[in-house]
Amino acid sequence: MDSRSQSLLLRKIQELSFVAVDLNLFLDTHPGDRRALEMYNNVHRDLMQAVRKYEKVYGPLVNFGYSPVMQDSWTWVESPWPWEIKY
Amino acid sequence: MWLYEKKLQVPVRVTAPDPRMAKYVITQYGGPEGELSASLRYLNMRYTMPTGKAKGVLTDIGTEELAHMEVVATLVYKLLEGASIEAIKAADLGAHYADHDRALYWENAAGNPWVAAYVSATGDPVADLHENLAAEQKARAVYENLLHLTDDPQVKDVLLFLREREVVHFQRFGETLMDVQDHMQRRKFY
Ligand SMILES: [Fe+2]
């Protein structure tokens, strides 16, 4: 498995999900902000796209049935785990 | 219910093992202003909050703090990875090694174990939200102290990210406090 391209794809997901986290917190205290909601919906779409792309190669990012990509083998237990990845 | 995402919130890198810095950084894992204290404080407070907004903010920030806990754990893990026994002893981590080897442990920089007394909850939403504002400022201050203790630019990147998140959390808790105070005022009048 090419760890360089794995970490590059992960970086992309980390960037997008960071934007989603930050907008989520902002919307919690500004639920009426239409512009923030639109940004949140946009980043949600890009994030889901990046997650699908990653999961097709490296397996599920989320456990307990919430991963958007169907798996034909059980790769959840495969390394590297998050603390082992060399960026 | 929580799900696990098999990724860190931010990439964690270190230039070289540094057990001395690991000994300092672990305080944000198991110290009073650390990420375990923060996540448990917020998730525990949700049950006595009066508004949906406050419950949402505490759930989401409490969850993000769990992700920060994993970032700090990874930083400690990588700072200890490959460090020799000699280096561990020289960094004053011999006592930690005697009990835990290279395992992580919920402790502050001086090696004192985590205690539940780090987490406050009065049941009064205004008092509790003020507690959170102070907690975010204290966590920011500790990250700044840690930044003074390292020259490693990659370690600094991680600490700067975590410091910045405390500033954002402080902002969101401030807005939540104003909203809760409005809510309680309205209840008094009608
Ligand atoms: Fe925080």
PDB file of C-alpha atoms and ligand atoms in Angstrom:
ATOM      1  CA  MET A   1       0.000   0.000   0.000  1.00  0.00           C
ATOM      2  CA  ASP A   2       1.406   3.383  -1.007  1.00  0.00           C
ATOM      3  CA  SER A   3       1.609   5.298   2.254  1.00  0.00           C
ATOM      4  CA  ARG A   4       2.486   8.610   0.590  1.00  0.00           C
ATOM      5  CA  SER A   5      -0.745   8.792  -1.413  1.00  0.00           C
ATOM      6  CA  GLN A   6      -2.692   7.524   1.608  1.00  0.00           C
ATOM      7  CA  SER A   7      -1.422  10.376   3.751  1.00  0.00           C
ATOM      8  CA  LEU A   8      -2.086  12.887   0.956  1.00  0.00           C
ATOM      9  CA  LEU A   9      -5.716  11.751   0.684  1.00  0.00           C
ATOM     10  CA  LEU A  10      -5.995  11.830   4.477  1.00  0.00           C
ATOM     11  CA  ARG A  11      -4.637  15.385   4.561  1.00  0.00           C
ATOM     12  CA  LYS A  12      -7.404  16.416   2.155  1.00  0.00           C
ATOM     13  CA  ILE A  13     -10.027  14.781   4.393  1.00  0.00           C
ATOM     14  CA  GLN A  14      -8.494  16.392   7.480  1.00  0.00           C
ATOM     15  CA  GLU A  15      -8.708  19.820   5.845  1.00  0.00           C
ATOM     16  CA  LEU A  16     -12.323  19.382   4.757  1.00  0.00           C
ATOM     17  CA  SER A  17     -13.483  17.853   8.033  1.00  0.00           C
ATOM     18  CA  PHE A  18     -11.769  20.653   9.945  1.00  0.00           C
ATOM     19  CA  VAL A  19     -13.856  23.185   8.002  1.00  0.00           C
ATOM     20  CA  ALA A  20     -16.969  21.103   8.751  1.00  0.00           C
ATOM     21  CA  VAL A  21     -16.170  20.971  12.498  1.00  0.00           C
ATOM     22  CA  ASP A  22     -15.558  24.702  12.680  1.00  0.00           C
ATOM     23  CA  LEU A  23     -18.717  25.602  10.716  1.00  0.00           C
ATOM     24  CA  ASN A  24     -20.707  23.120  12.827  1.00  0.00           C
ATOM     25  CA  LEU A  25     -19.648  24.873  16.050  1.00  0.00           C
ATOM     26  CA  PHE A  26     -20.374  28.281  14.502  1.00  0.00           C
ATOM     27  CA  LEU A  27     -23.833  27.143  13.377  1.00  0.00           C
ATOM     28  CA  ASP A  28     -24.573  25.807  16.868  1.00  0.00           C
ATOM     29  CA  THR A  29     -24.519  29.387  18.160  1.00  0.00           C
ATOM     30  CA  HIS A  30     -25.680  31.027  14.866  1.00  0.00           C
ATOM     31  CA  PRO A  31     -28.326  28.591  13.576  1.00  0.00           C
ATOM     32  CA  GLY A  32     -29.975  31.316  11.459  1.00  0.00           C
ATOM     33  CA  ASP A  33     -26.844  32.160   9.439  1.00  0.00           C
ATOM     34  CA  ARG A  34     -27.779  31.156   5.862  1.00  0.00           C
ATOM     35  CA  ARG A  35     -24.306  31.813   4.445  1.00  0.00           C
ATOM     36  CA  ALA A  36     -22.631  29.564   7.037  1.00  0.00           C
ATOM     37  CA  LEU A  37     -25.226  26.869   6.358  1.00  0.00           C
ATOM     38  CA  GLU A  38     -24.543  27.060   2.633  1.00  0.00           C
ATOM     39  CA  MET A  39     -20.790  26.744   3.311  1.00  0.00           C
ATOM     40  CA  TYR A  40     -21.480  23.782   5.592  1.00  0.00           C
ATOM     41  CA  ASN A  41     -23.539  22.031   2.913  1.00  0.00           C
ATOM     42  CA  ASN A  42     -20.808  22.632   0.337  1.00  0.00           C
ATOM     43  CA  VAL A  43     -18.039  21.279   2.538  1.00  0.00           C
ATOM     44  CA  HIS A  44     -20.229  18.305   3.468  1.00  0.00           C
ATOM     45  CA  ARG A  45     -20.512  17.414  -0.232  1.00  0.00           C
ATOM     46  CA  ASP A  46     -16.740  17.740  -0.836  1.00  0.00           C
ATOM     47  CA  LEU A  47     -15.934  15.827   2.354  1.00  0.00           C
ATOM     48  CA  MET A  48     -18.207  12.904   1.470  1.00  0.00           C
ATOM     49  CA  GLN A  49     -16.636  12.784  -1.990  1.00  0.00           C
ATOM     50  CA  ALA A  50     -13.103  12.692  -0.506  1.00  0.00           C
ATOM     51  CA  VAL A  51     -14.119  10.037   2.046  1.00  0.00           C
ATOM     52  CA  ARG A  52     -15.584   7.791  -0.677  1.00  0.00           C
ATOM     53  CA  LYS A  53     -12.420   8.167  -2.742  1.00  0.00           C
ATOM     54  CA  TYR A  54     -10.237   7.265   0.263  1.00  0.00           C
ATOM     55  CA  GLU A  55     -12.368   4.345   1.415  1.00  0.00           C
ATOM     56  CA  LYS A  56     -12.394   2.695  -2.009  1.00  0.00           C
ATOM     57  CA  VAL A  57      -8.604   2.234  -1.683  1.00  0.00           C
ATOM     58  CA  TYR A  58      -7.815   2.167   2.040  1.00  0.00           C
ATOM     59  CA  GLY A  59     -10.965   0.794   3.640  1.00  0.00           C
ATOM     60  CA  PRO A  60     -13.508   2.316   6.013  1.00  0.00           C
ATOM     61  CA  LEU A  61     -12.787   5.502   7.963  1.00  0.00           C
ATOM     62  CA  VAL A  62     -15.791   5.044  10.264  1.00  0.00           C
ATOM     63  CA  ASN A  63     -16.882   1.980  12.242  1.00  0.00           C
ATOM     64  CA  PHE A  64     -20.274   0.468  13.159  1.00  0.00           C
ATOM     65  CA  GLY A  65     -21.864   0.657   9.722  1.00  0.00           C
ATOM     66  CA  TYR A  66     -21.534   4.403   9.134  1.00  0.00           C
ATOM     67  CA  SER A  67     -18.899   4.219   6.421  1.00  0.00           C
ATOM     68  CA  PRO A  68     -20.446   5.312   3.067  1.00  0.00           C
ATOM     69  CA  VAL A  69     -18.615   2.696   0.981  1.00  0.00           C
ATOM     70  CA  MET A  70     -19.623  -0.998   0.881  1.00  0.00           C
ATOM     71  CA  GLN A  71     -16.697  -3.316   1.662  1.00  0.00           C
ATOM     72  CA  ASP A  72     -16.039  -6.710   0.118  1.00  0.00           C
ATOM     73  CA  SER A  73     -13.455  -7.672   2.746  1.00  0.00           C
ATOM     74  CA  TRP A  74     -12.929  -6.713   6.415  1.00  0.00           C
ATOM     75  CA  THR A  75     -10.053  -4.220   6.348  1.00  0.00           C
ATOM     76  CA  TRP A  76     -11.006  -2.221   9.464  1.00  0.00           C
ATOM     77  CA  VAL A  77      -8.402  -4.049  11.564  1.00  0.00           C
ATOM     78  CA  GLU A  78      -5.562  -3.328   9.161  1.00  0.00           C
ATOM     79  CA  SER A  79      -2.706  -0.991  10.050  1.00  0.00           C
ATOM     80  CA  PRO A  80      -1.750   1.777  10.027  1.00  0.00           C
ATOM     81  CA  TRP A  81      -3.869   3.112  12.862  1.00  0.00           C
ATOM     82  CA  PRO A  82      -4.057   6.922  13.146  1.00  0.00           C
ATOM     83  CA  TRP A  83      -1.166   7.264  15.612  1.00  0.00           C
ATOM     84  CA  GLU A  84       1.089   5.117  13.417  1.00  0.00           C
ATOM     85  CA  ILE A  85       0.766   7.060  10.175  1.00  0.00           C
ATOM     86  CA  LYS A  86       3.932   8.776   8.988  1.00  0.00           C
ATOM     87  CA  TYR A  87       2.950  12.048   7.336  1.00  0.00           C
TER      88      TYR A  87
ATOM     89  CA  MET B   1     -23.494   6.920  20.908  1.00  0.00           C
ATOM     90  CA  TRP B   2     -20.122   7.757  19.443  1.00  0.00           C
ATOM     91  CA  LEU B   3     -18.461   6.560  16.254  1.00  0.00           C
ATOM     92  CA  TYR B   4     -14.738   6.217  15.723  1.00  0.00           C
ATOM     93  CA  GLU B   5     -13.097   7.896  12.763  1.00  0.00           C
ATOM     94  CA  LYS B   6      -9.888   6.108  11.820  1.00  0.00           C
ATOM     95  CA  LYS B   7      -7.973   9.362  11.404  1.00  0.00           C
ATOM     96  CA  LEU B   8      -6.497  12.142  13.512  1.00  0.00           C
ATOM     97  CA  GLN B   9      -8.046  15.606  13.395  1.00  0.00           C
ATOM     98  CA  VAL B  10      -4.650  16.972  12.295  1.00  0.00           C
ATOM     99  CA  PRO B  11      -1.459  15.291  11.117  1.00  0.00           C
ATOM    100  CA  VAL B  12       0.993  14.745  13.996  1.00  0.00           C
ATOM    101  CA  ARG B  13       4.692  14.713  13.207  1.00  0.00           C
ATOM    102  CA  VAL B  14       7.850  15.031  15.281  1.00  0.00           C
ATOM    103  CA  THR B  15      11.344  15.751  13.972  1.00  0.00           C
ATOM    104  CA  ALA B  16      13.008  13.401  16.472  1.00  0.00           C
ATOM    105  CA  PRO B  17      12.109  11.490  19.651  1.00  0.00           C
ATOM    106  CA  ASP B  18      12.152  13.812  22.661  1.00  0.00           C
ATOM    107  CA  PRO B  19      11.164  12.075  25.920  1.00  0.00           C
ATOM    108  CA  ARG B  20      11.640  15.314  27.858  1.00  0.00           C
ATOM    109  CA  MET B  21       8.955  17.023  25.755  1.00  0.00           C
ATOM    110  CA  ALA B  22       6.746  13.915  26.063  1.00  0.00           C
ATOM    111  CA  LYS B  23       6.915  14.334  29.843  1.00  0.00           C
ATOM    112  CA  TYR B  24       5.677  17.917  29.499  1.00  0.00           C
ATOM    113  CA  VAL B  25       3.058  17.337  26.789  1.00  0.00           C
ATOM    114  CA  ILE B  26       1.384  14.497  28.716  1.00  0.00           C
ATOM    115  CA  THR B  27      -0.172  17.102  30.996  1.00  0.00           C
ATOM    116  CA  GLN B  28      -2.581  17.946  28.155  1.00  0.00           C
ATOM    117  CA  TYR B  29      -3.560  14.257  28.186  1.00  0.00           C
ATOM    118  CA  GLY B  30      -4.140  13.727  31.907  1.00  0.00           C
ATOM    119  CA  GLY B  31      -3.526  17.053  33.633  1.00  0.00           C
ATOM    120  CA  PRO B  32      -6.098  19.491  35.081  1.00  0.00           C
ATOM    121  CA  GLU B  33      -6.398  21.584  31.881  1.00  0.00           C
ATOM    122  CA  GLY B  34      -5.901  18.574  29.624  1.00  0.00           C
ATOM    123  CA  GLU B  35      -8.156  17.205  26.922  1.00  0.00           C
ATOM    124  CA  LEU B  36      -9.581  14.343  29.021  1.00  0.00           C
ATOM    125  CA  SER B  37     -10.675  16.851  31.672  1.00  0.00           C
ATOM    126  CA  ALA B  38     -12.130  19.116  28.985  1.00  0.00           C
ATOM    127  CA  SER B  39     -14.128  16.458  27.145  1.00  0.00           C
ATOM    128  CA  LEU B  40     -15.513  14.932  30.345  1.00  0.00           C
ATOM    129  CA  ARG B  41     -16.353  18.368  31.762  1.00  0.00           C
ATOM    130  CA  TYR B  42     -18.416  19.355  28.707  1.00  0.00           C
ATOM    131  CA  LEU B  43     -20.084  16.028  27.992  1.00  0.00           C
ATOM    132  CA  ASN B  44     -21.062  15.726  31.656  1.00  0.00           C
ATOM    133  CA  MET B  45     -22.562  19.233  31.797  1.00  0.00           C
ATOM    134  CA  ARG B  46     -24.944  18.662  28.897  1.00  0.00           C
ATOM    135  CA  TYR B  47     -27.608  17.084  31.093  1.00  0.00           C
ATOM    136  CA  THR B  48     -28.320  20.217  33.127  1.00  0.00           C
ATOM    137  CA  MET B  49     -28.275  22.794  30.302  1.00  0.00           C
ATOM    138  CA  PRO B  50     -31.570  24.614  29.676  1.00  0.00           C
ATOM    139  CA  THR B  51     -31.387  25.222  25.906  1.00  0.00           C
ATOM    140  CA  GLY B  52     -30.907  23.082  22.814  1.00  0.00           C
ATOM    141  CA  LYS B  53     -28.100  25.396  21.695  1.00  0.00           C
ATOM    142  CA  ALA B  54     -26.152  24.846  24.920  1.00  0.00           C
ATOM    143  CA  LYS B  55     -26.683  21.063  24.730  1.00  0.00           C
ATOM    144  CA  GLY B  56     -25.468  21.101  21.122  1.00  0.00           C
ATOM    145  CA  VAL B  57     -22.393  23.241  21.815  1.00  0.00           C
ATOM    146  CA  LEU B  58     -21.374  21.050  24.775  1.00  0.00           C
ATOM    147  CA  THR B  59     -21.892  17.849  22.777  1.00  0.00           C
ATOM    148  CA  ASP B  60     -19.876  19.102  19.813  1.00  0.00           C
ATOM    149  CA  ILE B  61     -17.028  20.761  21.725  1.00  0.00           C
ATOM    150  CA  GLY B  62     -16.885  17.776  24.120  1.00  0.00           C
ATOM    151  CA  THR B  63     -16.552  15.522  21.080  1.00  0.00           C
ATOM    152  CA  GLU B  64     -13.868  17.695  19.484  1.00  0.00           C
ATOM    153  CA  GLU B  65     -11.924  17.567  22.770  1.00  0.00           C
ATOM    154  CA  LEU B  66     -11.959  13.747  22.520  1.00  0.00           C
ATOM    155  CA  ALA B  67     -10.295  14.151  19.124  1.00  0.00           C
ATOM    156  CA  HIS B  68      -7.730  16.495  20.718  1.00  0.00           C
ATOM    157  CA  MET B  69      -7.065  13.871  23.386  1.00  0.00           C
ATOM    158  CA  GLU B  70      -6.089  11.480  20.593  1.00  0.00           C
ATOM    159  CA  VAL B  71      -3.880  14.145  18.970  1.00  0.00           C
ATOM    160  CA  VAL B  72      -2.043  14.721  22.281  1.00  0.00           C
ATOM    161  CA  ALA B  73      -1.746  10.950  22.846  1.00  0.00           C
ATOM    162  CA  THR B  74      -0.221  10.550  19.383  1.00  0.00           C
ATOM    163  CA  LEU B  75       2.214  13.377  20.051  1.00  0.00           C
ATOM    164  CA  VAL B  76       3.380  11.678  23.279  1.00  0.00           C
ATOM    165  CA  TYR B  77       3.551   8.290  21.511  1.00  0.00           C
ATOM    166  CA  LYS B  78       5.694   9.708  18.715  1.00  0.00           C
ATOM    167  CA  LEU B  79       7.941  11.688  21.077  1.00  0.00           C
ATOM    168  CA  LEU B  80       8.683   8.427  22.930  1.00  0.00           C
ATOM    169  CA  GLU B  81       8.901   6.196  19.850  1.00  0.00           C
ATOM    170  CA  GLY B  82      12.450   4.873  19.532  1.00  0.00           C
ATOM    171  CA  ALA B  83      13.746   6.759  22.586  1.00  0.00           C
ATOM    172  CA  SER B  84      16.428   4.755  24.418  1.00  0.00           C
ATOM    173  CA  ILE B  85      16.231   3.857  28.102  1.00  0.00           C
ATOM    174  CA  GLU B  86      19.202   6.194  28.638  1.00  0.00           C
ATOM    175  CA  ALA B  87      17.280   9.076  27.040  1.00  0.00           C
ATOM    176  CA  ILE B  88      14.158   8.224  29.065  1.00  0.00           C
ATOM    177  CA  LYS B  89      16.179   8.260  32.302  1.00  0.00           C
ATOM    178  CA  ALA B  90      17.937  11.486  31.331  1.00  0.00           C
ATOM    179  CA  ALA B  91      14.539  13.105  30.671  1.00  0.00           C
ATOM    180  CA  ASP B  92      13.374  12.320  34.198  1.00  0.00           C
ATOM    181  CA  LEU B  93      10.901   9.751  32.878  1.00  0.00           C
ATOM    182  CA  GLY B  94      12.509   6.844  34.737  1.00  0.00           C
ATOM    183  CA  ALA B  95       9.730   6.820  37.328  1.00  0.00           C
ATOM    184  CA  HIS B  96       7.081   6.753  34.591  1.00  0.00           C
ATOM    185  CA  TYR B  97       8.978   3.934  32.856  1.00  0.00           C
ATOM    186  CA  ALA B  98       9.108   1.891  36.078  1.00  0.00           C
ATOM    187  CA  ASP B  99       5.301   1.828  36.308  1.00  0.00           C
ATOM    188  CA  HIS B 100       4.202   2.149  32.686  1.00  0.00           C
ATOM    189  CA  ASP B 101       7.093   1.452  30.287  1.00  0.00           C
ATOM    190  CA  ARG B 102       6.195   3.489  27.165  1.00  0.00           C
ATOM    191  CA  ALA B 103       2.457   3.210  27.802  1.00  0.00           C
ATOM    192  CA  LEU B 104       0.498   6.417  28.102  1.00  0.00           C
ATOM    193  CA  TYR B 105      -0.943   7.270  31.477  1.00  0.00           C
ATOM    194  CA  TRP B 106      -3.435   9.897  32.673  1.00  0.00           C
ATOM    195  CA  GLU B 107      -1.042  12.154  34.530  1.00  0.00           C
ATOM    196  CA  ASN B 108       0.182  15.716  34.622  1.00  0.00           C
ATOM    197  CA  ALA B 109       3.743  16.828  33.809  1.00  0.00           C
ATOM    198  CA  ALA B 110       4.831  16.093  37.396  1.00  0.00           C
ATOM    199  CA  GLY B 111       3.445  12.531  37.178  1.00  0.00           C
ATOM    200  CA  ASN B 112       0.380  13.063  39.391  1.00  0.00           C
ATOM    201  CA  PRO B 113      -2.534  10.892  38.251  1.00  0.00           C
ATOM    202  CA  TRP B 114      -5.715  12.390  36.795  1.00  0.00           C
ATOM    203  CA  VAL B 115      -8.463  12.989  39.368  1.00  0.00           C
ATOM    204  CA  ALA B 116     -12.204  13.595  38.908  1.00  0.00           C
ATOM    205  CA  ALA B 117     -11.838  16.785  40.957  1.00  0.00           C
ATOM    206  CA  TYR B 118     -10.438  18.398  37.778  1.00  0.00           C
ATOM    207  CA  VAL B 119     -14.006  18.354  36.437  1.00  0.00           C
ATOM    208  CA  SER B 120     -16.446  20.790  37.950  1.00  0.00           C
ATOM    209  CA  ALA B 121     -20.245  20.754  37.628  1.00  0.00           C
ATOM    210  CA  THR B 122     -22.543  22.880  39.795  1.00  0.00           C
ATOM    211  CA  GLY B 123     -25.774  22.284  37.875  1.00  0.00           C
ATOM    212  CA  ASP B 124     -26.114  26.060  37.488  1.00  0.00           C
ATOM    213  CA  PRO B 125     -25.829  26.722  33.731  1.00  0.00           C
ATOM    214  CA  VAL B 126     -24.423  30.243  34.132  1.00  0.00           C
ATOM    215  CA  ALA B 127     -21.786  29.140  36.649  1.00  0.00           C
ATOM    216  CA  ASP B 128     -20.916  26.067  34.561  1.00  0.00           C
ATOM    217  CA  LEU B 129     -20.507  28.038  31.328  1.00  0.00           C
ATOM    218  CA  HIS B 130     -18.224  30.492  33.147  1.00  0.00           C
ATOM    219  CA  GLU B 131     -16.218  27.458  34.291  1.00  0.00           C
ATOM    220  CA  ASN B 132     -15.824  26.464  30.642  1.00  0.00           C
ATOM    221  CA  LEU B 133     -14.685  29.936  29.610  1.00  0.00           C
ATOM    222  CA  ALA B 134     -11.981  29.765  32.289  1.00  0.00           C
ATOM    223  CA  ALA B 135     -11.080  26.194  31.297  1.00  0.00           C
ATOM    224  CA  GLU B 136     -10.535  27.215  27.667  1.00  0.00           C
ATOM    225  CA  GLN B 137      -8.296  30.110  28.724  1.00  0.00           C
ATOM    226  CA  LYS B 138      -6.310  27.848  31.048  1.00  0.00           C
ATOM    227  CA  ALA B 139      -5.869  25.252  28.298  1.00  0.00           C
ATOM    228  CA  ARG B 140      -4.702  28.013  25.932  1.00  0.00           C
ATOM    229  CA  ALA B 141      -2.183  29.190  28.544  1.00  0.00           C
ATOM    230  CA  VAL B 142      -0.829  25.651  29.048  1.00  0.00           C
ATOM    231  CA  TYR B 143      -0.375  25.211  25.278  1.00  0.00           C
ATOM    232  CA  GLU B 144       1.577  28.480  25.261  1.00  0.00           C
ATOM    233  CA  ASN B 145       3.757  27.219  28.130  1.00  0.00           C
ATOM    234  CA  LEU B 146       4.390  24.027  26.160  1.00  0.00           C
ATOM    235  CA  LEU B 147       5.273  26.059  23.056  1.00  0.00           C
ATOM    236  CA  HIS B 148       8.021  27.744  25.106  1.00  0.00           C
ATOM    237  CA  LEU B 149       9.426  24.324  26.012  1.00  0.00           C
ATOM    238  CA  THR B 150      10.199  23.017  22.505  1.00  0.00           C
ATOM    239  CA  ASP B 151      12.199  24.065  19.449  1.00  0.00           C
ATOM    240  CA  ASP B 152      10.800  21.311  17.221  1.00  0.00           C
ATOM    241  CA  PRO B 153       8.813  23.111  14.453  1.00  0.00           C
ATOM    242  CA  GLN B 154       6.621  20.044  13.821  1.00  0.00           C
ATOM    243  CA  VAL B 155       5.700  19.747  17.506  1.00  0.00           C
ATOM    244  CA  LYS B 156       5.024  23.493  17.542  1.00  0.00           C
ATOM    245  CA  ASP B 157       2.597  23.098  14.590  1.00  0.00           C
ATOM    246  CA  VAL B 158       0.470  20.633  16.561  1.00  0.00           C
ATOM    247  CA  LEU B 159       0.547  22.743  19.737  1.00  0.00           C
ATOM    248  CA  LEU B 160      -0.365  25.900  17.784  1.00  0.00           C
ATOM    249  CA  PHE B 161      -3.353  24.147  16.226  1.00  0.00           C
ATOM    250  CA  LEU B 162      -4.607  22.963  19.630  1.00  0.00           C
ATOM    251  CA  ARG B 163      -4.038  26.410  21.138  1.00  0.00           C
ATOM    252  CA  GLU B 164      -6.104  28.020  18.372  1.00  0.00           C
ATOM    253  CA  ARG B 165      -8.999  25.609  18.942  1.00  0.00           C
ATOM    254  CA  GLU B 166      -9.172  26.675  22.594  1.00  0.00           C
ATOM    255  CA  VAL B 167      -9.601  30.267  21.408  1.00  0.00           C
ATOM    256  CA  VAL B 168     -12.483  29.216  19.122  1.00  0.00           C
ATOM    257  CA  HIS B 169     -14.113  27.170  21.903  1.00  0.00           C
ATOM    258  CA  PHE B 170     -13.864  30.167  24.243  1.00  0.00           C
ATOM    259  CA  GLN B 171     -15.684  32.255  21.626  1.00  0.00           C
ATOM    260  CA  ARG B 172     -18.495  29.673  21.183  1.00  0.00           C
ATOM    261  CA  PHE B 173     -18.921  29.254  24.965  1.00  0.00           C
ATOM    262  CA  GLY B 174     -19.162  33.051  25.314  1.00  0.00           C
ATOM    263  CA  GLU B 175     -21.993  33.145  22.760  1.00  0.00           C
ATOM    264  CA  THR B 176     -23.659  30.199  24.506  1.00  0.00           C
ATOM    265  CA  LEU B 177     -23.458  31.981  27.868  1.00  0.00           C
ATOM    266  CA  MET B 178     -25.164  35.104  26.456  1.00  0.00           C
ATOM    267  CA  ASP B 179     -27.884  32.963  24.902  1.00  0.00           C
ATOM    268  CA  VAL B 180     -28.489  31.050  28.151  1.00  0.00           C
ATOM    269  CA  GLN B 181     -28.641  34.302  30.123  1.00  0.00           C
ATOM    270  CA  ASP B 182     -31.220  35.695  27.642  1.00  0.00           C
ATOM    271  CA  HIS B 183     -33.222  32.513  27.986  1.00  0.00           C
ATOM    272  CA  MET B 184     -33.222  32.724  31.788  1.00  0.00           C
ATOM    273  CA  GLN B 185     -34.173  36.425  31.742  1.00  0.00           C
ATOM    274  CA  ARG B 186     -37.155  35.667  29.493  1.00  0.00           C
ATOM    275  CA  ARG B 187     -38.260  32.904  31.831  1.00  0.00           C
ATOM    276  CA  LYS B 188     -38.185  35.298  34.768  1.00  0.00           C
ATOM    277  CA  PHE B 189     -40.495  37.830  33.057  1.00  0.00           C
ATOM    278  CA  TYR B 190     -43.199  35.550  31.638  1.00  0.00           C
TER     279      TYR B 190
HETATM  280 FE    FE C   1     -11.187  23.358  24.047  1.00  0.00          FE
END
